[in-house]
Coordinates of C-alpha atoms (C1' of nucleotides) and ligand atoms in Angstrom, one line a residue:
Chain A
M654 CA 0.1 0.0 0.1
H655 CA 1.2 3.5 -0.9
S656 CA 1.3 6.5 1.2
S657 CA -0.8 9.6 0.2
A658 CA 2.4 11.5 -0.4
E659 CA 3.3 8.7 -3.0
E660 CA 0.3 8.8 -4.6
N661 CA 0.2 12.4 -4.8
Y662 CA 3.7 12.1 -6.6
L663 CA 2.4 9.4 -8.8
K664 CA -0.4 11.4 -10.0
A665 CA 1.7 14.4 -10.7
I666 CA 4.5 12.5 -12.5
Y667 CA 1.9 10.9 -14.6
K668 CA 0.3 14.4 -15.5
L669 CA 3.6 15.8 -16.5
Q670 CA 4.4 12.7 -18.5
E671 CA 1.3 12.8 -20.3
A672 CA 2.0 16.6 -21.2
N673 CA 5.2 16.8 -21.8
G674 CA 6.4 13.7 -23.0
E675 CA 9.1 11.2 -21.5
L676 CA 11.4 12.5 -18.7
V677 CA 10.1 14.8 -16.0
A678 CA 12.1 17.3 -14.5
T679 CA 12.3 17.8 -10.8
S680 CA 11.6 21.3 -10.9
A681 CA 8.3 20.5 -12.8
L682 CA 7.4 18.3 -10.3
A683 CA 8.3 20.5 -7.4
Q684 CA 6.2 23.3 -8.8
L685 CA 3.3 21.1 -9.5
L686 CA 3.5 19.9 -5.9
G687 CA 4.1 23.0 -4.7
I688 CA 7.1 21.8 -2.5
H689 CA 10.8 22.3 -2.8
M690 CA 13.2 20.6 -5.3
A691 CA 15.2 19.2 -2.4
S692 CA 12.3 17.5 -1.4
V693 CA 11.4 15.9 -4.5
T694 CA 14.7 14.6 -5.0
D695 CA 14.5 12.8 -1.4
M696 CA 11.2 11.4 -2.4
L697 CA 12.2 10.1 -5.8
K698 CA 15.1 8.1 -4.2
K699 CA 12.9 6.3 -2.0
M700 CA 10.2 5.5 -5.0
S701 CA 12.9 4.5 -7.2
T702 CA 14.0 2.0 -4.7
K703 CA 10.4 0.8 -4.7
K704 CA 10.5 0.5 -8.5
L705 CA 7.9 3.2 -8.9
V706 CA 10.0 5.5 -11.1
A707 CA 13.1 5.1 -13.0
Y708 CA 15.2 7.7 -11.9
Q709 CA 18.3 8.9 -13.6
K710 CA 20.3 11.4 -11.4
S711 CA 20.1 14.8 -12.6
K712 CA 18.8 13.7 -15.9
G713 CA 15.1 13.1 -14.9
F714 CA 12.6 10.4 -14.3
K715 CA 9.6 8.6 -15.4
L716 CA 7.2 5.9 -14.2
T717 CA 7.8 2.4 -14.3
E718 CA 5.0 0.3 -15.4
K719 CA 4.1 -0.5 -12.0
G720 CA 4.1 3.1 -11.1
R721 CA 2.1 4.0 -14.3
L722 CA -0.6 1.5 -13.3
A723 CA -0.7 2.9 -9.8
A724 CA -1.2 6.2 -10.8
I725 CA -3.9 5.3 -13.1
G726 CA -5.5 3.6 -10.1
I727 CA -5.5 6.8 -8.2
I728 CA -7.0 8.9 -11.1
R729 CA -9.6 6.3 -11.5
K730 CA -10.7 6.7 -7.9
H731 CA -10.4 10.4 -8.2
R732 CA -12.8 10.6 -11.0
L733 CA -15.4 8.2 -9.9
W734 CA -15.6 9.9 -6.5
E735 CA -16.1 13.3 -8.4
V736 CA -18.9 11.3 -10.4
F737 CA -20.5 10.4 -7.1
L738 CA -20.2 14.0 -5.6
V739 CA -21.9 15.5 -8.4
D740 CA -24.4 12.9 -9.5
K741 CA -25.6 11.5 -6.2
L742 CA -24.6 14.2 -3.3
G743 CA -25.7 17.2 -5.6
F744 CA -22.4 19.1 -5.6
R745 CA -21.6 21.6 -8.2
W746 CA -18.7 20.5 -10.7
D747 CA -16.4 23.5 -9.4
E748 CA -16.7 21.9 -5.7
V749 CA -15.7 18.4 -6.1
H750 CA -12.0 18.5 -6.7
D751 CA -10.7 19.0 -3.3
I752 CA -12.8 16.5 -1.8
A753 CA -12.1 14.1 -4.3
E754 CA -8.4 14.8 -3.5
Q755 CA -8.8 13.4 -0.2
L756 CA -11.3 10.4 -1.1
E757 CA -8.8 8.9 -3.7
H758 CA -6.5 7.9 -1.1
I759 CA -9.2 5.5 0.5
H760 CA -7.7 2.1 0.3
S761 CA -10.1 -0.5 -0.8
Q762 CA -10.6 -2.2 -4.1
D763 CA -14.0 -3.6 -2.9
L764 CA -15.1 0.0 -2.5
I765 CA -14.1 1.2 -5.7
D766 CA -15.5 -1.7 -7.6
K767 CA -19.0 -1.3 -5.9
L768 CA -18.7 2.6 -6.4
D769 CA -18.2 2.1 -10.1
A770 CA -21.2 -0.2 -10.4
Y771 CA -23.4 1.9 -8.4
L772 CA -22.5 4.9 -10.5
D773 CA -23.3 2.5 -13.6
F774 CA -19.9 2.3 -14.9
P775 CA -19.4 6.1 -16.0
K776 CA -16.8 6.8 -18.8
T777 CA -16.1 10.3 -17.8
D778 CA -16.0 12.6 -15.0
P779 CA -17.8 15.9 -14.2
H780 CA -15.1 17.6 -16.3
G781 CA -15.6 15.5 -19.0
D782 CA -12.2 13.8 -18.1
P783 CA -12.1 10.0 -19.1
I784 CA -12.6 7.5 -16.3
P785 CA -10.1 4.5 -16.8
D786 CA -11.8 1.1 -16.4
A787 CA -10.9 -1.4 -13.8
K788 CA -7.9 -2.8 -15.8
G789 CA -6.3 0.8 -16.1
V790 CA -7.6 1.2 -19.9
F791 CA -8.6 4.8 -21.1
A792 CA -11.4 4.9 -23.6
I793 CA -9.7 7.0 -26.6
S794 CA -11.4 10.3 -27.0
K795 CA -10.3 12.4 -30.1
S796 CA -11.2 16.0 -28.9
V797 CA -9.7 19.1 -30.2
L798 CA -9.6 22.8 -28.5
L799 CA -12.5 24.9 -29.6
A800 CA -9.5 27.4 -30.3
A801 CA -8.4 25.2 -33.3
L802 CA -11.7 25.5 -35.3
S803 CA -12.9 27.7 -38.0
P804 CA -15.9 29.3 -38.3
G805 CA -18.7 27.0 -39.6
S806 CA -17.3 24.0 -37.8
Q807 CA -19.3 22.4 -35.1
G808 CA -19.3 19.8 -32.2
K809 CA -20.0 18.8 -29.0
F810 CA -18.4 20.4 -25.9
T811 CA -17.0 17.4 -23.8
G812 CA -14.2 18.7 -21.7
V813 CA -12.2 21.4 -20.4
T814 CA -8.3 22.0 -19.8
D815 CA -8.6 24.4 -17.2
H816 CA -10.2 22.7 -13.9
S817 CA -10.2 26.4 -11.9
S818 CA -13.3 27.1 -10.0
A819 CA -13.3 30.4 -11.6
F820 CA -13.4 28.9 -15.0
L821 CA -16.0 26.4 -14.2
N822 CA -18.2 28.9 -12.7
Y823 CA -17.9 31.4 -15.7
L824 CA -18.9 28.5 -18.1
D825 CA -22.0 28.2 -15.7
K826 CA -22.7 31.9 -16.0
I827 CA -22.9 32.1 -19.7
G828 CA -24.8 28.8 -19.7
L829 CA -22.3 26.4 -21.4
S830 CA -22.5 22.9 -20.2
L831 CA -20.8 19.6 -21.0
G832 CA -22.6 17.7 -23.8
D833 CA -23.8 21.1 -25.5
T834 CA -23.6 21.1 -29.2
V835 CA -21.5 24.4 -30.2
K836 CA -21.1 25.8 -33.4
V837 CA -18.4 28.6 -34.2
K838 CA -20.3 31.4 -35.9
E839 CA -17.5 33.7 -36.0
V840 CA -13.8 34.4 -35.1
E841 CA -13.0 38.1 -34.9
A842 CA -9.9 38.8 -36.3
F843 CA -9.1 41.9 -34.3
D844 CA -9.0 40.2 -30.8
K845 CA -9.7 36.5 -31.5
N846 CA -13.1 36.7 -29.6
Y847 CA -15.1 33.7 -30.6
T848 CA -19.0 34.0 -31.3
L849 CA -20.7 30.5 -30.7
L850 CA -24.0 29.3 -31.2
L851 CA -25.2 26.8 -28.3
K852 CA -27.6 24.2 -29.7
G853 CA -28.8 26.4 -32.1
K854 CA -30.7 28.6 -29.6
K855 CA -28.5 31.7 -28.1
S856 CA -25.2 32.7 -28.9
V857 CA -22.3 33.7 -26.7
V858 CA -19.0 35.6 -27.4
V859 CA -15.8 34.1 -25.6
S860 CA -12.3 35.5 -25.6
F861 CA -9.4 33.1 -27.0
K862 CA -8.4 32.2 -23.5
V863 CA -11.7 30.6 -22.9
A864 CA -11.8 29.1 -26.4
N865 CA -8.5 27.4 -25.8
S866 CA -9.7 25.8 -22.8
L867 CA -12.8 24.1 -24.3
L868 CA -12.5 20.6 -25.6
I869 CA -14.8 19.8 -28.6
S870 CA -15.4 16.1 -29.9
E871 CA -16.9 14.8 -33.2
Chain B
M1222 CA -8.3 20.8 11.3
H1223 CA -6.8 17.6 13.4
S1224 CA -5.0 14.7 12.2
S1225 CA -6.0 11.1 11.6
A1226 CA -4.0 10.2 14.6
E1227 CA -5.6 12.7 16.7
E1228 CA -9.1 11.8 15.8
N1229 CA -8.3 8.2 16.6
Y1230 CA -7.1 9.0 19.8
L1231 CA -10.5 11.2 20.6
K1232 CA -12.5 8.5 19.3
A1233 CA -10.8 5.9 21.6
I1234 CA -10.7 8.2 24.7
Y1235 CA -14.6 8.9 24.1
K1236 CA -15.3 5.4 23.9
L1237 CA -13.3 4.4 27.2
Q1238 CA -15.2 7.5 29.1
E1239 CA -18.5 6.2 27.8
A1240 CA -17.8 2.6 29.2
N1241 CA -15.7 3.0 32.1
G1242 CA -16.9 6.6 33.9
E1243 CA -14.7 9.6 33.9
L1244 CA -10.9 9.3 34.3
V1245 CA -9.2 7.4 31.2
A1246 CA -6.0 5.5 31.9
T1247 CA -3.0 5.7 29.6
S1248 CA -2.6 1.9 29.6
A1249 CA -6.3 1.2 28.7
L1250 CA -5.9 3.9 25.9
A1251 CA -2.6 2.3 24.8
Q1252 CA -4.3 -1.1 24.6
L1253 CA -7.3 -0.1 22.7
L1254 CA -5.1 1.7 20.2
G1255 CA -2.6 -0.9 19.9
I1256 CA 0.5 1.3 20.8
H1257 CA 2.6 1.6 23.6
M1258 CA 2.2 3.7 26.9
A1259 CA 4.9 6.0 26.2
S1260 CA 3.5 7.0 22.9
V1261 CA 0.3 7.8 24.3
T1262 CA 1.9 10.1 26.9
D1263 CA 3.5 11.9 24.4
M1264 CA 0.3 12.4 22.4
L1265 CA -1.6 13.4 25.2
K1266 CA 0.7 16.1 26.3
K1267 CA 0.3 17.5 22.9
M1268 CA -3.3 17.1 22.7
S1269 CA -3.8 18.7 26.4
T1270 CA -1.8 21.6 25.1
K1271 CA -4.4 22.0 22.3
K1272 CA -7.1 21.8 24.9
L1273 CA -8.4 18.5 23.7
V1274 CA -8.0 16.6 26.9
A1275 CA -7.8 17.4 30.4
Y1276 CA -4.5 15.8 31.3
Q1277 CA -3.5 15.2 35.1
K1278 CA 0.0 13.7 35.2
S1279 CA -0.1 10.0 36.3
K1280 CA -3.6 10.4 37.2
G1281 CA -5.5 9.9 34.0
F1282 CA -7.5 12.1 31.5
K1283 CA -10.6 13.0 29.9
L1284 CA -12.1 14.7 27.0
T1285 CA -12.6 18.7 27.0
E1286 CA -15.8 19.8 25.8
K1287 CA -14.1 20.9 22.6
G1288 CA -12.5 17.2 22.5
R1289 CA -15.9 15.6 23.3
L1290 CA -17.5 17.5 20.3
A1291 CA -14.7 16.6 18.1
A1292 CA -14.9 12.9 19.0
I1293 CA -18.7 12.9 18.4
G1294 CA -18.0 14.5 15.1
I1295 CA -15.8 11.7 13.9
I1296 CA -18.3 9.1 15.4
R1297 CA -20.8 10.8 13.1
K1298 CA -19.0 10.5 10.2
H1299 CA -18.0 6.8 10.7
R1300 CA -21.6 5.7 11.1
L1301 CA -22.9 7.9 8.3
W1302 CA -20.5 6.5 6.0
E1303 CA -21.4 3.0 7.2
V1304 CA -25.0 3.6 6.2
F1305 CA -23.7 4.7 3.0
L1306 CA -21.7 1.5 2.5
V1307 CA -24.6 -0.8 3.5
D1308 CA -27.7 0.9 2.0
K1309 CA -26.2 2.4 -1.2
L1310 CA -23.0 0.4 -2.2
G1311 CA -24.6 -3.0 -1.0
F1312 CA -21.8 -3.9 1.4
R1313 CA -22.7 -6.5 4.4
W1314 CA -22.8 -5.2 8.0
D1315 CA -19.5 -7.1 8.7
E1316 CA -17.5 -5.5 5.9
V1317 CA -18.0 -1.7 6.5
H1318 CA -16.1 -0.7 9.7
D1319 CA -12.6 -0.9 8.1
I1320 CA -13.5 1.3 5.3
A1321 CA -15.7 3.5 7.6
E1322 CA -12.4 3.9 9.7
Q1323 CA -10.7 5.7 6.7
L1324 CA -13.7 7.7 5.2
E1325 CA -14.3 9.2 8.8
H1326 CA -11.1 11.1 8.2
I1327 CA -12.3 12.8 5.2
H1328 CA -12.4 16.8 6.1
S1329 CA -15.4 18.5 4.6
Q1330 CA -18.5 19.5 6.5
D1331 CA -20.1 20.2 3.3
L1332 CA -19.8 16.5 2.4
I1333 CA -21.1 15.2 5.5
D1334 CA -24.1 17.3 5.3
K1335 CA -24.7 16.4 2.0
L1336 CA -24.4 12.7 2.7
D1337 CA -26.6 12.8 5.7
A1338 CA -29.4 14.4 3.5
Y1339 CA -28.7 11.8 0.7
L1340 CA -29.1 8.8 3.2
D1341 CA -32.4 10.5 4.5
F1342 CA -30.9 11.4 7.9
P1343 CA -30.7 7.9 9.3
K1344 CA -30.9 7.7 13.2
T1345 CA -28.9 4.2 13.3
D1346 CA -26.0 2.8 11.7
P1347 CA -25.9 -0.7 10.2
H1348 CA -25.1 -2.3 13.6
G1349 CA -27.8 -0.4 15.6
D1350 CA -25.7 2.4 16.8
P1351 CA -27.1 5.6 17.2
I1352 CA -25.9 8.5 14.8
P1353 CA -25.6 12.0 16.5
D1354 CA -27.2 14.8 14.7
A1355 CA -25.5 17.8 13.0
K1356 CA -25.2 19.3 16.7
G1357 CA -23.8 16.2 18.1
V1358 CA -26.9 15.2 20.0
F1359 CA -27.6 11.6 20.2
A1360 CA -31.1 10.3 20.1
I1361 CA -31.5 8.5 23.7
S1362 CA -32.4 4.7 23.3
K1363 CA -32.9 2.9 26.2
S1364 CA -32.0 -0.8 25.4
V1365 CA -31.2 -3.9 27.4
L1366 CA -29.1 -6.9 27.0
L1367 CA -31.1 -10.0 25.8
A1368 CA -29.3 -12.0 28.5
A1369 CA -31.2 -9.6 31.1
L1370 CA -34.5 -10.6 30.0
S1371 CA -36.6 -13.6 31.4
P1372 CA -38.8 -16.3 29.7
G1373 CA -41.8 -14.7 28.2
S1374 CA -40.6 -11.2 27.6
Q1375 CA -40.1 -9.8 24.1
G1376 CA -38.8 -6.9 22.3
K1377 CA -37.1 -5.7 19.1
F1378 CA -33.6 -6.6 18.4
T1379 CA -31.8 -3.2 17.9
G1380 CA -28.4 -3.4 18.2
V1381 CA -25.2 -5.6 19.3
T1382 CA -22.3 -4.9 21.7
D1383 CA -19.8 -7.2 19.8
H1384 CA -18.9 -5.9 16.5
S1385 CA -16.7 -8.5 15.3
S1386 CA -17.3 -10.0 11.7
A1387 CA -17.3 -13.5 13.4
F1388 CA -20.3 -12.4 15.7
L1389 CA -22.1 -10.6 12.7
N1390 CA -21.7 -13.2 10.6
Y1391 CA -22.9 -15.9 13.0
L1392 CA -26.2 -13.8 13.6
D1393 CA -26.6 -13.9 9.8
K1394 CA -26.1 -17.6 9.7
I1395 CA -28.9 -18.2 12.2
G1396 CA -31.1 -15.5 10.4
L1397 CA -31.2 -12.9 13.0
S1398 CA -31.4 -9.6 11.8
L1399 CA -31.5 -6.0 13.2
G1400 CA -35.2 -5.1 13.6
D1401 CA -36.3 -8.6 14.3
T1402 CA -39.0 -9.0 17.2
V1403 CA -37.5 -11.8 19.5
K1404 CA -39.3 -13.3 22.2
V1405 CA -37.5 -15.3 25.0
K1406 CA -39.2 -18.7 25.1
E1407 CA -36.9 -20.5 27.4
V1408 CA -33.6 -20.1 29.4
E1409 CA -32.1 -23.3 30.2
A1410 CA -31.0 -23.2 33.8
F1411 CA -28.2 -26.1 33.1
D1412 CA -26.1 -24.0 30.6
K1413 CA -27.9 -20.8 30.2
N1414 CA -28.7 -21.5 26.6
Y1415 CA -31.6 -19.3 25.2
T1416 CA -34.3 -20.3 23.1
L1417 CA -35.8 -17.4 20.9
L1418 CA -38.8 -17.2 19.0
L1419 CA -38.2 -14.8 16.1
K1420 CA -41.2 -12.7 14.7
G1421 CA -43.6 -15.8 15.7
K1422 CA -42.1 -17.9 13.0
K1423 CA -38.9 -20.0 13.7
S1424 CA -37.0 -20.3 17.0
V1425 CA -33.3 -20.5 17.4
V1426 CA -31.1 -21.6 20.4
V1427 CA -28.2 -19.3 21.3
S1428 CA -25.5 -19.3 24.2
F1429 CA -25.4 -16.9 27.0
K1430 CA -22.5 -15.4 25.4
V1431 CA -24.4 -14.5 22.3
A1432 CA -27.5 -13.2 24.4
N1433 CA -25.2 -11.0 26.4
S1434 CA -24.1 -9.3 23.0
L1435 CA -27.8 -8.5 21.5
L1436 CA -29.6 -5.4 22.5
I1437 CA -33.2 -5.3 22.9
S1438 CA -35.6 -2.3 22.8
E1439 CA -39.1 -1.6 23.6
Chain C
dC579 C1' 35.3 26.1 -25.0
dC580 C1' 34.3 29.1 -21.1
dG581 C1' 32.0 31.4 -17.6
dT582 C1' 27.7 32.0 -16.0
dA583 C1' 22.9 30.7 -14.9
dA584 C1' 19.6 27.6 -14.2
dT585 C1' 18.9 22.8 -12.4
dA586 C1' 19.7 19.3 -9.3
dT587 C1' 21.6 16.8 -5.3
dT588 C1' 23.8 16.8 -0.7
dA589 C1' 23.9 18.1 4.0
dG590 C1' 21.7 19.1 8.1
dG591 C1' 17.2 20.0 10.6
dC592 C1' 12.4 20.1 11.8
dT593 C1' 7.7 18.0 13.1
dT594 C1' 4.6 14.0 13.7
dG595 C1' 3.9 9.8 15.6
dC596 C1' 5.5 5.9 16.7
dC597 C1' 9.3 2.8 19.5
dT598 C1' 12.8 0.7 23.6
dA599 C1' 15.0 1.2 27.5
dA600 C1' 15.3 3.5 32.0
dT601 C1' 13.2 6.0 35.9
dT602 C1' 9.6 7.5 38.5
dA603 C1' 4.8 7.4 40.9
dT604 C1' 1.2 4.8 42.5
dT605 C1' -1.1 0.7 44.4
dA606 C1' -1.3 -3.7 46.4
dT607 C1' 0.8 -6.9 49.8
dT608 C1' 2.5 -8.5 53.6
Chain D
dA417 C1' 5.2 0.8 57.2
dA418 C1' 8.3 -1.5 54.0
dT419 C1' 8.5 -3.9 49.7
dA420 C1' 6.9 -5.4 45.6
dA421 C1' 4.1 -5.1 41.6
dT422 C1' 2.0 -2.2 38.2
dA423 C1' 1.2 2.0 35.7
dA424 C1' 3.0 6.1 34.0
dT425 C1' 6.6 9.3 32.4
dT426 C1' 11.2 10.5 30.6
dA427 C1' 15.0 10.0 27.7
dG428 C1' 16.9 9.0 23.5
dG429 C1' 16.0 7.4 18.5
dC430 C1' 13.8 6.4 14.1
dA431 C1' 11.2 7.0 9.6
dA432 C1' 8.4 9.9 6.6
dG433 C1' 8.2 14.1 4.5
dC434 C1' 9.1 18.3 4.4
dC435 C1' 12.6 22.7 5.0
dT436 C1' 16.9 26.0 4.1
dA437 C1' 21.8 26.6 2.8
dA438 C1' 25.7 24.7 0.4
dT439 C1' 27.5 22.4 -3.2
dA440 C1' 27.4 19.8 -7.7
dT441 C1' 25.9 19.2 -12.5
dT442 C1' 24.2 20.5 -16.7
dA443 C1' 22.8 24.0 -20.2
dC444 C1' 23.8 28.0 -22.7
dG445 C1' 25.4 32.6 -24.6
dG446 C1' 29.5 34.5 -26.3
Ligands
MN2357 MN1 -10.4 16.6 -9.9
MN2358 MN1 -12.2 15.8 -12.8
MN2359 MN1 -17.8 0.7 12.6
MN2360 MN1 -21.1 0.8 13.3

DNA sequence: CCGTAATATTAGGCTTGCCTAATTATTATT
DNA sequence: AATAATAATTAGGCAAGCCTAATATTACGG
């Protein structure tokens, strides 16, 4: 059984590896975890001994297969708990992350299996992020940033790349929800503002910054 | 916010205080928590500084009002989570304690409020133990040990004093469930075996040891 | 290729929560 | 009351995870 600290390292390393390719830097991990580099070096040596990461001194490190599977297990738990909090307990999507950060460290395979079944085996969490199955396999979803679409194209809003409360609340405010069909009506050349048509009814104008944080599928 | 270790101390002290009256001994706490006396003395000095316990060196200690309320808060969370695990996820009553031991340490008032509402404000947990309300108040329930009843008397089976899996499984096996109406048909003078009538249908014979672990109400 | 800046590691410490061994306090026994 | 047994505390240490300061390594501009 891994400690909560180890599990948080695993998640963070996984995230950085996904984003930036192979080798992860001490500095990047320290920044993501909000701790100092010396602490990261310390911990990585221990995790290396446990074969959770492959560590090359002063070069960088990456997850071993064992570490990768452990990381995916935590992510699975985090996202399933988020679904529970929103679907069953009625939390808003901007409120659940911090609680899930705690719940993801509960150790019980039986619990997570039963929770998964209770939630009817959800494929995505409240933010549109994919939930790996019990074997650690993610359903492949090909989505693109809304900011990459040209006027006239449309698709379904299926995820966000910014998970901050501020951003999620903003989306609530303008009435943009996961699953909405969105059509790019116009892209203003001057300031790159996007005019979007939602489900053919209302239209909203969002900045490039926002368009660049919305994931569109289909 | 208290650490999980502190919360476990609070719960244990509360339990001992309930069972044995006022002052709690270092040795009793050490035994209940499965740690050494020196560790308990250490921790109590810290918790005393935090005004969670009133500590009289070499005499004993007890919870302050602050400590008592904190302890009841943990018990409330533990029991609500047990209800969730049994009622919603389909765990058996003998499987939930260890998982609840972890879940009780999740810090979120909002979470526990919403969970309580989702479970429809249960008054007892799957073992018949009372769940304190949000203000820390227990509904007073006057129950007696089945072993204290004489032939002819009856009541409702509403709780157990032995929470072990072995005992709970045994009750499942003989078909005795929380809420059953139980009538004492006969008490064998020779070996103190109890012959019980369940809901007027089947009858079972249980030992004194068992009768002494069953709580009866009404 | 060299010096400097940026990255990373090492050394030494701290807090939490536990341990063992030694010492002191309390309680029980004669 | 003196002694023995039991309970409790103190002293000194350890592992996990963090920290700061010092040192080493790598990368980069000239
Ligand atoms: Mn999250
Ligand atoms: Mn999420
Ligand atoms: Mn329990
Ligand atoms: Mn219980």
